[in-house]
């Protein structure tokens, strides 16, 4: 009988953990979709809520931005995302940290040049203890293929 009670308690605990993990994964996936929508619409207010103040973004070309510099590029029109498609999105949870990997195909105009990028990205989210909210602290892209219009 003790074994049955212990097994039932253990099953209940693991079921609750799995359910909670599923909700967190859905939250992160929703943030990813909100991010995509914000980029294509140049919605800097929405990006400001997704990105942590200490964001570090290493672009697939090796350049690095923080939250302010990246949002300023979008706000000024210097960087304009025309379209994007994401595939193979995976979320991994490690306590209060979530990692998202994805295959990302994007068409963007940056500094007057039209660029089509086929890349992989890694987004790192943390749940901030002081506000209980998830935010993206790191973003890293790695080229698969790049096509630049040199006209």
PDB file of C-alpha atoms in Angstrom:
ATOM      1  CA  UNK A   1       0.000   0.000   0.000  1.00  0.00           C
ATOM      2  CA  UNK A   2       2.854   2.392   0.842  1.00  0.00           C
ATOM      3  CA  UNK A   3       4.378   1.706  -2.566  1.00  0.00           C
ATOM      4  CA  UNK A   4       1.075   2.511  -4.273  1.00  0.00           C
ATOM      5  CA  UNK A   5       0.695   5.800  -2.372  1.00  0.00           C
ATOM      6  CA  UNK A   6       4.304   6.776  -3.079  1.00  0.00           C
ATOM      7  CA  UNK A   7       3.914   5.907  -6.780  1.00  0.00           C
ATOM      8  CA  UNK A   8       0.698   7.921  -7.004  1.00  0.00           C
ATOM      9  CA  UNK A   9       2.324  10.936  -5.349  1.00  0.00           C
ATOM     10  CA  UNK A  10       5.335  10.680  -7.641  1.00  0.00           C
ATOM     11  CA  UNK A  11       3.115  10.444 -10.722  1.00  0.00           C
ATOM     12  CA  UNK A  12       1.131  13.489  -9.563  1.00  0.00           C
ATOM     13  CA  UNK A  13       4.288  15.543  -9.053  1.00  0.00           C
ATOM     14  CA  UNK A  14       5.728  14.614 -12.465  1.00  0.00           C
ATOM     15  CA  UNK A  15       2.383  15.264 -14.185  1.00  0.00           C
ATOM     16  CA  UNK A  16       2.207  18.736 -12.631  1.00  0.00           C
ATOM     17  CA  UNK A  17       5.802  19.453 -13.675  1.00  0.00           C
ATOM     18  CA  UNK A  18       5.093  18.338 -17.250  1.00  0.00           C
ATOM     19  CA  UNK A  19       1.964  20.502 -17.410  1.00  0.00           C
ATOM     20  CA  UNK A  20       3.865  23.530 -16.097  1.00  0.00           C
ATOM     21  CA  UNK A  21       6.681  22.908 -18.579  1.00  0.00           C
ATOM     22  CA  UNK A  22       4.135  22.784 -21.424  1.00  0.00           C
ATOM     23  CA  UNK A  23       2.720  26.172 -20.375  1.00  0.00           C
ATOM     24  CA  UNK A  24       6.185  27.728 -20.266  1.00  0.00           C
ATOM     25  CA  UNK A  25       7.005  26.314 -23.700  1.00  0.00           C
ATOM     26  CA  UNK A  26       3.776  27.813 -25.088  1.00  0.00           C
ATOM     27  CA  UNK A  27       4.654  31.182 -23.517  1.00  0.00           C
ATOM     28  CA  UNK A  28       8.086  31.130 -25.169  1.00  0.00           C
ATOM     29  CA  UNK A  29       6.642  30.095 -28.547  1.00  0.00           C
ATOM     30  CA  UNK A  30       4.094  32.925 -28.300  1.00  0.00           C
ATOM     31  CA  UNK A  31       6.946  35.364 -27.575  1.00  0.00           C
ATOM     32  CA  UNK A  32       8.777  34.054 -30.641  1.00  0.00           C
ATOM     33  CA  UNK A  33       5.702  34.690 -32.806  1.00  0.00           C
ATOM     34  CA  UNK A  34       5.248  38.151 -31.258  1.00  0.00           C
ATOM     35  CA  UNK A  35       8.911  38.854 -32.065  1.00  0.00           C
ATOM     36  CA  UNK A  36       8.462  37.830 -35.712  1.00  0.00           C
ATOM     37  CA  UNK A  37       5.366  40.022 -36.054  1.00  0.00           C
ATOM     38  CA  UNK A  38       7.140  42.956 -34.383  1.00  0.00           C
ATOM     39  CA  UNK A  39      10.158  42.715 -36.709  1.00  0.00           C
ATOM     40  CA  UNK A  40       8.093  42.653 -39.899  1.00  0.00           C
ATOM     41  CA  UNK A  41       5.939  45.566 -38.649  1.00  0.00           C
ATOM     42  CA  UNK A  42       8.945  47.481 -37.236  1.00  0.00           C
ATOM     43  CA  UNK A  43       7.045  47.575 -33.928  1.00  0.00           C
ATOM     44  CA  UNK A  44       9.799  48.816 -31.629  1.00  0.00           C
ATOM     45  CA  UNK A  45       7.449  49.034 -28.620  1.00  0.00           C
ATOM     46  CA  UNK A  46       6.712  45.303 -28.873  1.00  0.00           C
ATOM     47  CA  UNK A  47      10.406  44.509 -29.347  1.00  0.00           C
ATOM     48  CA  UNK A  48      11.147  46.561 -26.243  1.00  0.00           C
ATOM     49  CA  UNK A  49       8.954  44.259 -24.162  1.00  0.00           C
ATOM     50  CA  UNK A  50      10.487  41.066 -25.568  1.00  0.00           C
ATOM     51  CA  UNK A  51      14.134  42.094 -25.239  1.00  0.00           C
ATOM     52  CA  UNK A  52      15.811  42.378 -21.855  1.00  0.00           C
ATOM     53  CA  UNK A  53      17.629  45.635 -21.129  1.00  0.00           C
ATOM     54  CA  UNK A  54      20.864  43.619 -21.175  1.00  0.00           C
ATOM     55  CA  UNK A  55      20.209  41.993 -24.570  1.00  0.00           C
ATOM     56  CA  UNK A  56      23.307  40.973 -26.522  1.00  0.00           C
ATOM     57  CA  UNK A  57      22.650  40.166 -30.196  1.00  0.00           C
ATOM     58  CA  UNK A  58      25.437  38.638 -32.284  1.00  0.00           C
ATOM     59  CA  UNK A  59      24.261  38.823 -35.897  1.00  0.00           C
ATOM     60  CA  UNK A  60      25.054  36.089 -38.382  1.00  0.00           C
ATOM     61  CA  UNK A  61      27.618  38.428 -40.006  1.00  0.00           C
ATOM     62  CA  UNK A  62      29.480  38.798 -36.687  1.00  0.00           C
ATOM     63  CA  UNK A  63      28.334  42.316 -35.790  1.00  0.00           C
ATOM     64  CA  UNK A  64      27.007  42.822 -32.265  1.00  0.00           C
ATOM     65  CA  UNK A  65      24.142  44.958 -30.968  1.00  0.00           C
ATOM     66  CA  UNK A  66      22.620  45.648 -27.598  1.00  0.00           C
ATOM     67  CA  UNK A  67      18.916  46.357 -27.082  1.00  0.00           C
ATOM     68  CA  UNK A  68      19.167  50.088 -27.707  1.00  0.00           C
ATOM     69  CA  UNK A  69      21.405  49.939 -30.786  1.00  0.00           C
ATOM     70  CA  UNK A  70      19.318  47.205 -32.428  1.00  0.00           C
ATOM     71  CA  UNK A  71      15.973  48.874 -31.758  1.00  0.00           C
ATOM     72  CA  UNK A  72      17.404  52.224 -32.943  1.00  0.00           C
ATOM     73  CA  UNK A  73      18.331  50.628 -36.305  1.00  0.00           C
ATOM     74  CA  UNK A  74      14.779  49.401 -36.753  1.00  0.00           C
ATOM     75  CA  UNK A  75      13.219  52.653 -35.529  1.00  0.00           C
ATOM     76  CA  UNK A  76      15.316  54.750 -37.943  1.00  0.00           C
ATOM     77  CA  UNK A  77      14.456  52.517 -40.910  1.00  0.00           C
ATOM     78  CA  UNK A  78      18.123  51.576 -41.359  1.00  0.00           C
ATOM     79  CA  UNK A  79      17.055  47.960 -40.873  1.00  0.00           C
ATOM     80  CA  UNK A  80      13.721  46.845 -42.334  1.00  0.00           C
ATOM     81  CA  UNK A  81      12.541  43.238 -42.223  1.00  0.00           C
ATOM     82  CA  UNK A  82      10.461  42.511 -45.334  1.00  0.00           C
ATOM     83  CA  UNK A  83       9.567  38.880 -44.677  1.00  0.00           C
ATOM     84  CA  UNK A  84      10.679  35.851 -42.749  1.00  0.00           C
ATOM     85  CA  UNK A  85       9.968  32.179 -42.464  1.00  0.00           C
ATOM     86  CA  UNK A  86      10.949  29.981 -39.536  1.00  0.00           C
ATOM     87  CA  UNK A  87      11.174  26.185 -39.491  1.00  0.00           C
ATOM     88  CA  UNK A  88      12.342  23.500 -37.100  1.00  0.00           C
ATOM     89  CA  UNK A  89      11.645  25.586 -33.974  1.00  0.00           C
ATOM     90  CA  UNK A  90      12.729  23.813 -30.809  1.00  0.00           C
ATOM     91  CA  UNK A  91      12.367  24.985 -27.198  1.00  0.00           C
ATOM     92  CA  UNK A  92      14.475  23.527 -24.384  1.00  0.00           C
ATOM     93  CA  UNK A  93      13.825  24.462 -20.764  1.00  0.00           C
ATOM     94  CA  UNK A  94      16.426  24.517 -18.002  1.00  0.00           C
ATOM     95  CA  UNK A  95      14.746  25.885 -14.882  1.00  0.00           C
ATOM     96  CA  UNK A  96      14.322  29.641 -15.362  1.00  0.00           C
ATOM     97  CA  UNK A  97      16.192  29.567 -18.685  1.00  0.00           C
ATOM     98  CA  UNK A  98      14.735  28.682 -22.089  1.00  0.00           C
ATOM     99  CA  UNK A  99      16.731  28.077 -25.275  1.00  0.00           C
ATOM    100  CA  UNK A 100      15.097  28.371 -28.688  1.00  0.00           C
ATOM    101  CA  UNK A 101      16.751  27.129 -31.876  1.00  0.00           C
ATOM    102  CA  UNK A 102      15.394  27.565 -35.363  1.00  0.00           C
ATOM    103  CA  UNK A 103      16.095  27.590 -39.096  1.00  0.00           C
ATOM    104  CA  UNK A 104      15.379  31.178 -40.177  1.00  0.00           C
ATOM    105  CA  UNK A 105      15.000  32.524 -43.714  1.00  0.00           C
ATOM    106  CA  UNK A 106      14.682  36.295 -43.834  1.00  0.00           C
ATOM    107  CA  UNK A 107      14.569  39.113 -46.369  1.00  0.00           C
ATOM    108  CA  UNK A 108      15.809  42.376 -44.907  1.00  0.00           C
ATOM    109  CA  UNK A 109      17.026  45.746 -46.117  1.00  0.00           C
ATOM    110  CA  UNK A 110      19.986  46.939 -44.051  1.00  0.00           C
ATOM    111  CA  UNK A 111      21.825  50.165 -44.812  1.00  0.00           C
ATOM    112  CA  UNK A 112      20.188  50.267 -48.245  1.00  0.00           C
ATOM    113  CA  UNK A 113      21.196  46.724 -49.231  1.00  0.00           C
ATOM    114  CA  UNK A 114      18.653  43.976 -49.805  1.00  0.00           C
ATOM    115  CA  UNK A 115      19.792  40.824 -48.045  1.00  0.00           C
ATOM    116  CA  UNK A 116      18.325  37.327 -48.087  1.00  0.00           C
ATOM    117  CA  UNK A 117      19.657  35.221 -45.253  1.00  0.00           C
ATOM    118  CA  UNK A 118      19.303  31.520 -44.596  1.00  0.00           C
ATOM    119  CA  UNK A 119      20.501  31.041 -41.026  1.00  0.00           C
ATOM    120  CA  UNK A 120      20.162  29.185 -37.740  1.00  0.00           C
ATOM    121  CA  UNK A 121      19.507  31.125 -34.593  1.00  0.00           C
ATOM    122  CA  UNK A 122      19.684  30.651 -30.854  1.00  0.00           C
ATOM    123  CA  UNK A 123      17.550  32.775 -28.540  1.00  0.00           C
ATOM    124  CA  UNK A 124      18.081  32.650 -24.783  1.00  0.00           C
ATOM    125  CA  UNK A 125      15.263  33.664 -22.451  1.00  0.00           C
ATOM    126  CA  UNK A 126      15.373  33.984 -18.678  1.00  0.00           C
ATOM    127  CA  UNK A 127      12.554  34.410 -16.225  1.00  0.00           C
ATOM    128  CA  UNK A 128      13.396  37.528 -14.251  1.00  0.00           C
ATOM    129  CA  UNK A 129      12.889  36.959 -10.517  1.00  0.00           C
ATOM    130  CA  UNK A 130      11.969  40.564  -9.723  1.00  0.00           C
ATOM    131  CA  UNK A 131       9.054  40.721 -12.180  1.00  0.00           C
ATOM    132  CA  UNK A 132       8.319  37.042 -12.883  1.00  0.00           C
ATOM    133  CA  UNK A 133       8.389  37.712 -16.637  1.00  0.00           C
ATOM    134  CA  UNK A 134      10.333  35.987 -19.402  1.00  0.00           C
ATOM    135  CA  UNK A 135      12.612  38.145 -21.550  1.00  0.00           C
ATOM    136  CA  UNK A 136      15.229  37.519 -24.210  1.00  0.00           C
ATOM    137  CA  UNK A 137      18.775  38.177 -23.024  1.00  0.00           C
ATOM    138  CA  UNK A 138      20.797  36.691 -25.897  1.00  0.00           C
ATOM    139  CA  UNK A 139      20.286  36.271 -29.622  1.00  0.00           C
ATOM    140  CA  UNK A 140      22.834  34.664 -31.927  1.00  0.00           C
ATOM    141  CA  UNK A 141      22.663  33.936 -35.648  1.00  0.00           C
ATOM    142  CA  UNK A 142      24.828  31.623 -37.771  1.00  0.00           C
ATOM    143  CA  UNK A 143      24.819  31.760 -41.570  1.00  0.00           C
ATOM    144  CA  UNK A 144      23.764  28.861 -43.678  1.00  0.00           C
ATOM    145  CA  UNK A 145      23.610  30.970 -46.885  1.00  0.00           C
ATOM    146  CA  UNK A 146      23.582  34.693 -47.641  1.00  0.00           C
ATOM    147  CA  UNK A 147      22.575  36.475 -50.821  1.00  0.00           C
ATOM    148  CA  UNK A 148      23.282  40.201 -51.081  1.00  0.00           C
ATOM    149  CA  UNK A 149      21.974  42.404 -53.879  1.00  0.00           C
ATOM    150  CA  UNK A 150      25.096  44.369 -54.865  1.00  0.00           C
ATOM    151  CA  UNK A 151      23.225  46.796 -57.089  1.00  0.00           C
TER     152      UNK A 151
END
